[in-house]
């Protein structure tokens, strides 16, 4: 069951009394909040039913094109709110779960009460679907049936081997990425929205939201890509910043340049930490913990896994010619190596995924490629029984490629870029191809953020938090991002995964609540420990799943990895 859910994913509290209207001492707003009546899929609705709190919705009309407001065209932003439970009311906190392409409506519907409680209970928590995601002019691309020739292998001398990334670009990825870019350009309706789903426009949408709320300055919690959005807002509107929490930060200059060089610096370190947690937990929870015998160490597992990747480079195992592992690859020439690299990166995101990560590593260590191919290809026939809330299936590329400044006419123009990615981290070949295609993107954003990048003085200091075993937003990048905002502070959480809430820490929660409630910054060099080991989080989660009813959607979702491959 774990393995099938893994393969499918590659393809794409007590009842409280609330007022029925009005608000806890809030400002008068231009928004009309009413109980939500949205067509959430059952998986989200079950989570809403679990927390048993009313959720409120409102719509806000904003300009489609901020560079040409006089044309009068608008779009409606869907807003969703979880109300504060304590007084005095301390304003609203906008949120973004990452991506780009994550639905803020879906996220707050599912997790809003716990986010509100982490903040201390004094704030409303508001989610919205950024342009291109959810139901806000969702961006998706219709695939073609073009095939490509098989790829060859090359190698680098790293601890975890790495493919020759430039050779992979020339022999397959440039061709496949160009087809995907054409698919997106030719999908009916995309030409009408493609130029308008850029990050600066979303930052302007957030300004419209806080103005409609009657609040002077932005309070915000952004994760991953949400930190790029937060940094962009701070660069554009530094005087409108009150409390910005940037959780698991990506350097926004690296993103807006379109290069994504920094993101895989710590991926291998996070994978090694998984092996360390596995050995510490023991074979009952992580059976590969005794792979080389009772004295197996994390470094033993690390070296054995490296051997697997080297063998897959030396003697490639190809997937069936009709298998398309992701939208930016065409069928034909796709290898187990490529898919295993991407799976490993993605499944290192959070302790809850350790079950799937163990399963993938176990198959790899046993070299059971027949089982791997069977699992992956069986997922081609898996159908989704319900329509998801987030219809922006390809919003990642719709947003990121439009934001990125890099464009090229031939693969040779990408040589230095690709080699810079390769030098940054051994898992760059599992992540880089996702963004290479942006060099051939057909849409140009109506507005692109071009700075400032450094010495950005905001009206109030920004708080950064980052884990030290994060596979996709390395701690070094968070330090670099914080350095661009004088007066900001960075807290290191000594835990595993991407996003500090995935490996809970009461210490980090207190830092966050103090920041939002009192404006208090932690001491320089603050480090927070987690409440449990990463495998302790997984064990607790596994018990919750096993106690769920057999047919519960929540139980089925408990082992899911992200439904579409995303970097952040």
Coordinates of C-alpha atoms in Angstrom, one line a residue:
X1 CA 0.0 0.0 0.0
X2 CA 2.8 2.4 0.9
X3 CA 4.6 1.8 -2.4
X4 CA 1.5 2.2 -4.5
X5 CA 0.7 5.5 -2.9
X6 CA 4.3 6.5 -3.4
X7 CA 4.1 5.8 -7.1
X8 CA 0.7 7.4 -7.6
X9 CA 2.0 10.6 -6.0
X10 CA 4.8 10.8 -8.6
X11 CA 2.1 11.3 -11.2
X12 CA 0.7 13.6 -10.7
X13 CA -9.8 20.0 18.8
X14 CA -12.8 20.8 21.1
X15 CA -15.7 22.8 19.7
X16 CA -15.4 26.4 20.6
X17 CA -18.1 29.1 20.7
X18 CA -17.7 31.7 17.9
X19 CA -19.9 34.7 17.0
X20 CA -21.9 34.0 13.8
X21 CA -21.1 37.5 12.6
X22 CA -19.1 40.5 13.7
X23 CA -15.6 40.2 15.1
X24 CA -13.4 40.4 18.1
X25 CA -12.6 44.2 18.1
X26 CA -11.5 44.1 14.5
X27 CA -11.3 47.1 12.2
X28 CA -14.2 47.6 9.9
X29 CA -13.4 45.9 6.6
X30 CA -14.5 46.1 3.0
X31 CA -14.9 42.3 2.9
X32 CA -18.2 40.4 3.5
X33 CA -17.3 37.3 5.4
X34 CA -19.9 34.4 5.4
X35 CA -19.7 30.8 6.3
X36 CA -17.8 28.9 3.6
X37 CA -19.8 26.8 1.1
X38 CA -17.0 25.6 -1.2
X39 CA -16.9 22.4 -3.1
X40 CA -13.9 20.9 -1.2
X41 CA -13.0 17.3 -2.0
X42 CA -13.9 14.8 0.7
X43 CA -10.3 14.5 1.8
X44 CA -10.2 18.2 2.8
X45 CA -13.8 18.2 4.1
X46 CA -12.9 15.3 6.5
X47 CA -10.1 17.4 8.0
X48 CA -12.6 20.4 8.4
X49 CA -15.0 18.0 10.1
X50 CA -12.2 16.9 12.5
X51 CA -11.3 20.3 13.8
X52 CA -15.0 21.2 14.0
X53 CA -14.5 25.0 13.7
X54 CA -16.5 27.3 11.4
X55 CA -14.5 28.7 8.5
X56 CA -15.5 31.9 6.8
X57 CA -15.1 33.0 3.2
X58 CA -15.0 36.2 1.2
X59 CA -14.2 37.3 -2.3
X60 CA -12.1 40.3 -3.2
X61 CA -12.0 41.8 -6.7
X62 CA -8.5 42.9 -7.8
X63 CA -7.1 44.2 -11.1
X64 CA -6.0 41.5 -13.6
X65 CA -3.2 43.8 -14.8
X66 CA -1.7 46.2 -12.3
X67 CA 0.3 47.8 -15.2
X68 CA -2.9 48.7 -17.0
X69 CA -5.7 49.2 -14.4
X70 CA -7.6 51.4 -16.8
X71 CA -8.8 48.4 -18.8
X72 CA -11.1 47.5 -16.0
X73 CA -10.5 43.8 -16.1
X74 CA -10.5 42.1 -12.7
X75 CA -10.2 38.7 -11.1
X76 CA -11.8 37.5 -7.9
X77 CA -9.6 36.2 -5.1
X78 CA -11.1 33.5 -2.9
X79 CA -10.3 34.2 0.8
X80 CA -10.7 31.8 3.7
X81 CA -10.5 32.7 7.4
X82 CA -10.1 31.0 10.7
X83 CA -11.1 33.4 13.5
X84 CA -9.1 34.3 16.5
X85 CA -10.2 32.7 19.8
X86 CA -8.7 35.2 22.3
X87 CA -8.8 38.8 23.0
X88 CA -7.4 41.4 22.5
X89 CA -7.6 40.9 18.7
X90 CA -4.2 41.5 17.2
X91 CA -5.1 41.6 13.5
X92 CA -5.0 39.2 10.6
X93 CA -2.1 37.0 9.4
X94 CA -2.0 36.1 5.7
X95 CA -0.4 32.8 4.7
X96 CA 1.2 31.0 1.8
X97 CA 2.0 27.3 2.0
X98 CA 4.7 27.3 -0.8
X99 CA 5.1 25.9 -4.2
X100 CA 4.8 28.0 -6.2
X101 CA 1.4 26.4 -6.8
X102 CA 0.2 25.6 -3.3
X103 CA -3.4 26.5 -2.5
X104 CA -3.7 28.8 0.5
X105 CA -7.5 28.0 0.7
X106 CA -6.9 24.3 0.8
X107 CA -4.2 24.7 3.4
X108 CA -6.1 26.9 5.8
X109 CA -9.3 24.8 5.4
X110 CA -7.2 21.8 6.6
X111 CA -4.6 23.3 9.0
X112 CA -5.9 26.8 9.9
X113 CA -6.9 26.1 13.5
X114 CA -3.5 24.7 14.4
X115 CA -1.7 27.6 12.7
X116 CA -3.9 30.0 14.6
X117 CA -3.1 28.3 17.8
X118 CA 0.6 28.3 17.1
X119 CA 0.3 32.0 16.8
X120 CA -1.3 32.2 20.2
X121 CA -4.9 32.5 19.2
X122 CA -5.1 36.3 19.0
X123 CA -5.1 36.6 15.2
X124 CA -7.4 35.7 12.4
X125 CA -5.5 33.4 9.9
X126 CA -6.3 34.0 6.3
X127 CA -5.5 31.9 3.3
X128 CA -6.0 32.8 -0.4
X129 CA -5.2 31.1 -3.7
X130 CA -2.5 33.1 -5.5
X131 CA -2.9 33.6 -9.2
X132 CA -2.6 30.4 -11.1
X133 CA -3.5 28.2 -8.2
X134 CA -6.6 26.7 -6.6
X135 CA -9.5 28.4 -8.3
X136 CA -7.9 31.7 -9.1
X137 CA -7.3 31.6 -12.8
X138 CA -5.8 28.1 -12.4
X139 CA -2.9 27.4 -14.8
X140 CA -2.6 23.9 -16.4
X141 CA -1.2 22.5 -19.6
X142 CA -2.6 19.9 -22.0
X143 CA 0.0 17.3 -22.9
X144 CA 0.9 16.1 -26.4
X145 CA 1.9 12.6 -27.4
X146 CA 5.4 13.3 -28.6
X147 CA 8.1 10.8 -27.7
X148 CA 11.9 11.2 -27.3
X149 CA 14.9 9.1 -27.8
X150 CA 16.7 7.2 -24.9
X151 CA 19.2 9.1 -22.8
X152 CA 22.7 7.9 -22.1
X153 CA 24.6 8.1 -18.8
X154 CA 27.6 10.0 -17.4
X155 CA 29.0 10.3 -14.0
X156 CA 30.5 12.7 -11.4
X157 CA 32.7 11.6 -8.4
X158 CA 30.5 12.6 -5.5
X159 CA 29.5 10.7 -2.4
X160 CA 26.1 10.2 -3.9
X161 CA 26.8 10.0 -7.6
X162 CA 25.5 12.6 -9.9
X163 CA 24.6 12.4 -13.6
X164 CA 26.3 14.5 -16.2
X165 CA 23.7 17.2 -16.0
X166 CA 24.8 19.1 -19.1
X167 CA 24.8 15.9 -21.1
X168 CA 21.3 15.1 -19.8
X169 CA 20.2 18.5 -20.9
X170 CA 21.5 18.2 -24.4
X171 CA 20.4 14.6 -25.0
X172 CA 16.9 14.8 -23.6
X173 CA 15.8 17.6 -21.2
X174 CA 16.1 20.5 -23.6
X175 CA 14.0 18.7 -26.2
X176 CA 11.4 17.6 -23.6
X177 CA 11.3 20.9 -21.8
X178 CA 10.7 22.7 -25.1
X179 CA 7.7 20.4 -25.9
X180 CA 6.2 21.1 -22.4
X181 CA 6.7 24.9 -22.9
X182 CA 4.9 24.6 -26.2
X183 CA 2.1 22.5 -24.6
X184 CA 1.6 25.2 -22.0
X185 CA 1.6 28.0 -24.6
X186 CA -0.9 26.2 -26.8
X187 CA -3.3 25.2 -24.1
X188 CA -6.5 27.3 -24.7
X189 CA -6.8 30.2 -22.3
X190 CA -3.3 30.2 -21.1
X191 CA -2.3 33.2 -23.2
X192 CA -5.0 35.1 -21.4
X193 CA -3.6 34.4 -17.9
X194 CA 0.1 33.5 -18.4
X195 CA 1.5 37.0 -18.2
X196 CA -0.6 37.9 -15.1
X197 CA 0.3 35.1 -12.6
X198 CA 3.7 36.5 -11.5
X199 CA 4.9 37.0 -7.9
X200 CA 4.9 40.9 -7.9
X201 CA 1.2 40.9 -8.9
X202 CA 0.5 38.5 -6.0
X203 CA 2.4 40.8 -3.7
X204 CA 0.2 43.6 -4.9
X205 CA -2.9 41.4 -4.3
X206 CA -1.7 41.0 -0.7
X207 CA -1.6 44.8 -0.4
X208 CA -5.1 44.9 -1.7
X209 CA -6.2 42.3 0.9
X210 CA -4.7 44.2 3.9
X211 CA -6.2 47.4 2.6
X212 CA -9.6 45.7 2.3
X213 CA -9.2 44.3 5.9
X214 CA -8.6 47.9 7.1
X215 CA -5.1 47.0 8.4
X216 CA -2.2 49.3 7.8
X217 CA 0.6 46.7 7.6
X218 CA 1.1 43.1 6.6
X219 CA 1.3 40.2 9.0
X220 CA 2.3 37.1 7.2
X221 CA 3.5 33.5 7.5
X222 CA 5.1 32.2 4.3
X223 CA 6.7 28.8 3.8
X224 CA 9.2 27.9 1.1
X225 CA 8.0 29.7 -2.0
X226 CA 6.0 31.7 0.4
X227 CA 9.3 33.2 1.7
X228 CA 10.0 34.4 -1.8
X229 CA 6.6 36.0 -1.9
X230 CA 7.3 37.6 1.5
X231 CA 10.7 38.9 0.5
X232 CA 9.3 40.3 -2.7
X233 CA 6.6 42.1 -0.8
X234 CA 9.2 43.5 1.6
X235 CA 11.3 44.7 -1.3
X236 CA 8.3 46.3 -3.0
X237 CA 6.6 47.7 0.1
X238 CA 9.1 47.9 3.0
X239 CA 7.0 50.4 4.9
X240 CA 4.0 48.1 4.9
X241 CA 5.8 45.3 6.9
X242 CA 4.6 44.6 10.4
X243 CA 5.3 40.9 11.2
X244 CA 6.8 38.7 8.4
X245 CA 7.6 35.1 9.4
X246 CA 9.6 33.4 6.6
X247 CA 9.8 29.7 7.3
X248 CA 12.3 27.6 5.2
X249 CA 13.7 30.4 3.1
X250 CA 14.7 30.5 -0.5
X251 CA 17.0 33.3 -1.6
X252 CA 14.6 35.5 -3.6
X253 CA 17.4 36.7 -5.9
X254 CA 18.2 33.0 -6.8
X255 CA 14.5 32.5 -7.6
X256 CA 13.9 35.7 -9.6
X257 CA 17.0 35.2 -11.6
X258 CA 15.5 31.9 -12.7
X259 CA 18.6 29.9 -11.8
X260 CA 17.6 27.9 -8.6
X261 CA 21.3 27.2 -7.8
X262 CA 21.2 27.1 -4.0
X263 CA 18.3 24.8 -3.3
X264 CA 19.9 21.3 -3.2
X265 CA 23.0 22.2 -1.1
X266 CA 21.7 20.2 1.9
X267 CA 19.7 17.4 0.2
X268 CA 22.3 14.8 0.8
X269 CA 22.8 16.0 4.3
X270 CA 19.0 15.5 4.9
X271 CA 19.1 12.0 3.4
X272 CA 22.1 11.1 5.7
X273 CA 20.1 12.4 8.7
X274 CA 17.2 10.1 7.6
X275 CA 19.7 7.2 7.8
X276 CA 20.9 8.4 11.2
X277 CA 17.3 8.5 12.5
X278 CA 16.6 5.1 11.0
X279 CA 19.5 3.4 12.7
X280 CA 18.6 5.1 16.0
X281 CA 14.9 4.0 15.7
X282 CA 16.0 0.4 15.0
X283 CA 14.7 -2.3 12.6
X284 CA 11.2 -2.5 14.1
X285 CA 10.4 1.0 12.8
X286 CA 13.0 1.1 10.0
X287 CA 13.9 -2.4 8.8
X288 CA 16.9 -1.3 6.8
X289 CA 18.5 -0.3 10.1
X290 CA 20.2 -3.7 10.1
X291 CA 20.9 -3.9 6.3
X292 CA 24.6 -4.7 6.8
X293 CA 24.1 -6.5 10.1
X294 CA 23.3 -5.6 13.7
X295 CA 26.2 -3.0 13.7
X296 CA 24.8 -1.1 10.7
X297 CA 25.6 2.6 10.8
X298 CA 24.1 5.5 9.0
X299 CA 27.3 5.9 7.0
X300 CA 27.0 2.2 6.0
X301 CA 23.5 2.9 4.6
X302 CA 24.8 6.1 3.0
X303 CA 27.6 4.3 1.2
X304 CA 25.3 1.4 0.1
X305 CA 22.8 3.9 -1.3
X306 CA 25.6 5.6 -3.2
X307 CA 26.5 2.3 -4.8
X308 CA 23.0 1.9 -6.0
X309 CA 23.1 5.2 -7.8
X310 CA 26.5 4.5 -9.4
X311 CA 25.2 1.1 -10.7
X312 CA 22.2 2.9 -12.2
X313 CA 24.6 5.2 -14.0
X314 CA 26.9 2.5 -15.1
X315 CA 24.1 0.2 -16.3
X316 CA 20.9 2.3 -16.8
X317 CA 17.5 0.7 -16.1
X318 CA 15.0 2.3 -18.5
X319 CA 11.3 2.7 -17.7
X320 CA 8.7 1.6 -20.3
X321 CA 8.7 3.9 -23.4
X322 CA 5.1 5.1 -22.6
X323 CA 6.0 6.2 -19.0
X324 CA 6.1 9.9 -18.3
X325 CA 7.4 10.5 -14.8
X326 CA 6.5 14.2 -14.7
X327 CA 5.0 16.8 -17.0
X328 CA 8.3 18.2 -18.0
X329 CA 9.5 14.9 -19.4
X330 CA 8.3 13.2 -22.6
X331 CA 7.8 9.4 -22.7
X332 CA 10.9 7.4 -23.7
X333 CA 14.4 7.3 -22.3
X334 CA 13.4 7.9 -18.7
X335 CA 15.5 6.0 -16.2
X336 CA 15.0 4.6 -12.7
X337 CA 18.1 6.7 -11.7
X338 CA 16.2 9.9 -12.6
X339 CA 13.0 8.9 -10.8
X340 CA 14.8 7.5 -7.7
X341 CA 16.8 10.8 -7.3
X342 CA 13.7 12.9 -7.4
X343 CA 11.7 10.5 -5.1
X344 CA 14.5 10.5 -2.5
X345 CA 14.6 14.3 -2.5
X346 CA 10.8 14.7 -2.3
X347 CA 10.4 12.1 0.4
X348 CA 13.0 13.7 2.7
X349 CA 10.6 16.6 3.1
X350 CA 9.1 15.6 6.5
X351 CA 9.3 12.8 9.1
X352 CA 5.7 11.7 8.3
X353 CA 7.1 10.5 5.0
X354 CA 9.7 8.2 6.5
X355 CA 7.5 5.2 5.7
X356 CA 7.5 6.0 2.0
X357 CA 11.2 6.9 2.1
X358 CA 12.1 3.7 3.7
X359 CA 10.1 1.8 1.1
X360 CA 11.8 3.5 -1.8
X361 CA 15.3 3.0 -0.2
X362 CA 14.5 -0.6 0.6
X363 CA 13.6 -1.4 -3.1
X364 CA 16.7 0.4 -4.2
X365 CA 19.0 -1.5 -1.8
X366 CA 17.5 -4.8 -3.0
X367 CA 17.9 -3.7 -6.6
X368 CA 14.4 -4.9 -7.2
X369 CA 13.9 -2.9 -10.3
X370 CA 11.2 -5.2 -11.6
X371 CA 9.0 -4.3 -8.6
X372 CA 9.9 -0.7 -9.0
X373 CA 8.8 -0.6 -12.6
X374 CA 5.6 -2.5 -11.8
X375 CA 4.7 -0.1 -9.1
X376 CA 5.4 3.0 -11.2
X377 CA 3.6 1.8 -14.3
X378 CA 0.6 0.5 -12.3
X379 CA 0.1 4.1 -11.1
X380 CA -0.6 5.1 -14.7
X381 CA -4.0 3.5 -14.4
X382 CA -4.8 5.1 -11.1
X383 CA -7.6 7.7 -11.3
X384 CA -8.5 10.4 -8.8
X385 CA -12.1 9.8 -7.7
X386 CA -12.9 13.4 -7.0
X387 CA -12.0 16.8 -8.3
X388 CA -9.2 18.4 -6.2
X389 CA -9.6 22.0 -4.9
X390 CA -6.4 23.1 -6.6
X391 CA -7.0 23.1 -10.3
X392 CA -3.7 24.8 -11.0
X393 CA -2.0 21.6 -11.9
X394 CA 0.9 23.3 -13.6
X395 CA 1.0 26.5 -11.5
X396 CA 4.6 25.8 -10.5
X397 CA 5.8 26.4 -14.0
X398 CA 3.2 29.0 -14.8
X399 CA 4.4 31.2 -11.9
X400 CA 8.1 30.3 -11.6
X401 CA 8.9 30.4 -15.3
X402 CA 7.2 33.7 -15.8
X403 CA 9.0 35.2 -12.7
X404 CA 12.4 33.9 -13.8
X405 CA 14.6 36.2 -15.9
X406 CA 16.6 33.5 -17.7
X407 CA 15.8 32.7 -21.3
X408 CA 17.8 30.9 -23.9
X409 CA 17.6 29.8 -27.6
X410 CA 19.9 26.8 -27.4
X411 CA 21.1 24.4 -24.8
X412 CA 24.7 25.8 -25.0
X413 CA 23.4 28.9 -23.4
X414 CA 22.6 26.9 -20.2
X415 CA 26.0 25.3 -19.8
X416 CA 27.3 27.6 -17.0
X417 CA 23.9 27.6 -15.3
X418 CA 23.7 23.8 -15.3
X419 CA 27.3 23.4 -14.1
X420 CA 26.6 25.9 -11.3
X421 CA 23.6 23.8 -10.2
X422 CA 25.7 20.6 -10.4
X423 CA 28.4 22.1 -8.1
X424 CA 25.9 23.2 -5.5
X425 CA 24.6 19.7 -4.5
X426 CA 24.6 16.1 -5.5
X427 CA 20.8 16.0 -5.9
X428 CA 20.8 18.9 -8.4
X429 CA 20.2 16.3 -11.2
X430 CA 17.0 15.3 -9.4
X431 CA 15.7 18.9 -9.2
X432 CA 17.4 21.0 -11.9
X433 CA 15.5 19.6 -14.9
X434 CA 12.3 20.8 -13.5
X435 CA 13.4 24.4 -14.0
X436 CA 15.6 24.1 -17.1
X437 CA 12.5 24.3 -19.3
X438 CA 11.8 27.8 -18.0
X439 CA 14.6 29.0 -20.4
X440 CA 12.2 28.2 -23.2
X441 CA 9.0 29.6 -21.6
X442 CA 6.7 31.4 -24.0
X443 CA 5.0 33.9 -21.6
X444 CA 6.6 37.1 -20.3
X445 CA 5.3 38.4 -17.0
X446 CA 3.7 41.8 -17.0
X447 CA 5.8 42.7 -14.0
X448 CA 9.1 41.2 -12.9
X449 CA 10.8 42.0 -9.7
X450 CA 14.2 43.5 -10.4
X451 CA 15.3 44.6 -6.9
X452 CA 16.4 45.9 -4.5
X453 CA 18.1 42.7 -3.4
X454 CA 20.1 43.8 -0.4
X455 CA 20.1 46.3 2.5
X456 CA 16.2 46.3 2.5
X457 CA 15.1 48.2 5.5
X458 CA 11.6 47.2 6.5
X459 CA 9.5 49.2 8.9
X460 CA 9.6 46.3 11.3
X461 CA 12.2 43.4 11.4
X462 CA 11.5 40.1 9.7
X463 CA 11.8 36.7 11.5
X464 CA 13.3 33.8 9.6
X465 CA 13.1 30.2 10.9
X466 CA 14.8 27.3 9.2
X467 CA 15.5 23.6 10.0
X468 CA 19.1 22.4 9.8
X469 CA 18.2 19.2 7.9
X470 CA 16.1 20.7 5.1
X471 CA 16.4 18.9 1.7
X472 CA 15.3 21.8 -0.4
X473 CA 15.8 25.1 1.5
X474 CA 19.3 24.9 3.0
X475 CA 20.2 26.6 6.2
X476 CA 23.0 28.5 4.5
X477 CA 20.5 30.0 2.0
X478 CA 18.3 31.2 4.9
X479 CA 21.3 33.0 6.5
X480 CA 22.0 34.6 3.1
X481 CA 18.4 35.7 2.8
X482 CA 18.3 37.1 6.3
X483 CA 21.5 39.1 5.6
X484 CA 19.6 41.0 3.0
X485 CA 17.2 42.5 5.6
X486 CA 19.0 44.5 8.3
X487 CA 17.6 43.9 11.7
X488 CA 16.1 40.5 10.8
X489 CA 16.7 37.5 13.0
X490 CA 17.1 33.8 12.1
X491 CA 16.2 31.0 14.4
X492 CA 17.7 27.5 13.6
X493 CA 15.4 24.5 14.4
X494 CA 17.5 21.4 15.1
X495 CA 15.1 19.1 13.3
X496 CA 14.4 17.3 10.0
X497 CA 12.5 18.3 7.0
X498 CA 11.1 21.2 5.1
X499 CA 8.9 23.6 7.1
X500 CA 9.3 23.8 10.8
X501 CA 5.8 22.6 11.6
X502 CA 6.6 19.2 10.1
X503 CA 9.0 18.5 13.0
X504 CA 7.3 20.3 15.9
X505 CA 9.2 22.3 18.5
X506 CA 7.5 24.1 21.4
X507 CA 10.6 26.3 21.5
X508 CA 10.1 27.4 17.9
X509 CA 6.3 27.9 18.5
X510 CA 7.1 30.2 21.5
X511 CA 9.5 32.3 19.4
X512 CA 6.8 32.6 16.7
X513 CA 4.0 33.5 19.1
X514 CA 6.2 36.1 20.9
X515 CA 7.1 37.7 17.6
X516 CA 3.5 38.0 16.4
X517 CA 2.0 38.9 19.8
X518 CA 4.6 41.3 21.2
X519 CA 7.0 42.0 18.4
X520 CA 9.7 40.3 20.4
X521 CA 12.8 39.0 18.5
X522 CA 14.8 36.0 19.8
X523 CA 18.4 36.4 20.8
X524 CA 21.0 36.3 18.1
X525 CA 22.0 32.7 17.4
X526 CA 18.9 31.2 18.9
X527 CA 18.7 27.4 18.3
X528 CA 15.5 25.5 19.1
X529 CA 15.4 21.7 19.7
X530 CA 12.4 19.6 18.6
X531 CA 10.0 18.0 21.0
X532 CA 10.7 14.5 19.6
X533 CA 13.1 12.7 17.3
X534 CA 12.0 12.7 13.6
X535 CA 11.2 9.0 13.9
X536 CA 9.3 9.7 17.0
X537 CA 7.1 12.0 14.9
X538 CA 6.7 9.3 12.3
X539 CA 5.8 6.7 15.0
X540 CA 3.1 9.0 16.5
X541 CA 1.7 9.6 13.0
X542 CA 1.7 6.0 12.1
X543 CA -0.3 5.2 15.3
X544 CA -2.8 7.8 14.3
X545 CA -3.2 6.3 10.8
X546 CA -3.5 2.7 12.1
X547 CA -6.2 3.8 14.5
X548 CA -8.2 5.4 11.6
X549 CA -11.0 3.6 10.0
X550 CA -9.9 1.4 7.1
X551 CA -11.8 3.4 4.4
X552 CA -11.0 6.8 5.8
X553 CA -9.6 9.3 3.3
X554 CA -7.5 10.7 6.1
X555 CA -5.9 7.3 6.6
X556 CA -5.2 7.0 2.8
X557 CA -3.7 10.5 2.8
X558 CA -1.4 9.8 5.7
X559 CA 1.3 8.2 3.6
X560 CA 1.0 10.5 0.6
X561 CA 3.8 12.6 -0.8
X562 CA 3.1 15.8 -2.6
X563 CA 0.7 15.1 -5.5
X564 CA 2.8 16.9 -8.0
X565 CA 6.5 17.2 -8.1
X566 CA 7.6 20.5 -6.7
X567 CA 10.9 21.9 -5.5
X568 CA 9.5 24.0 -2.6

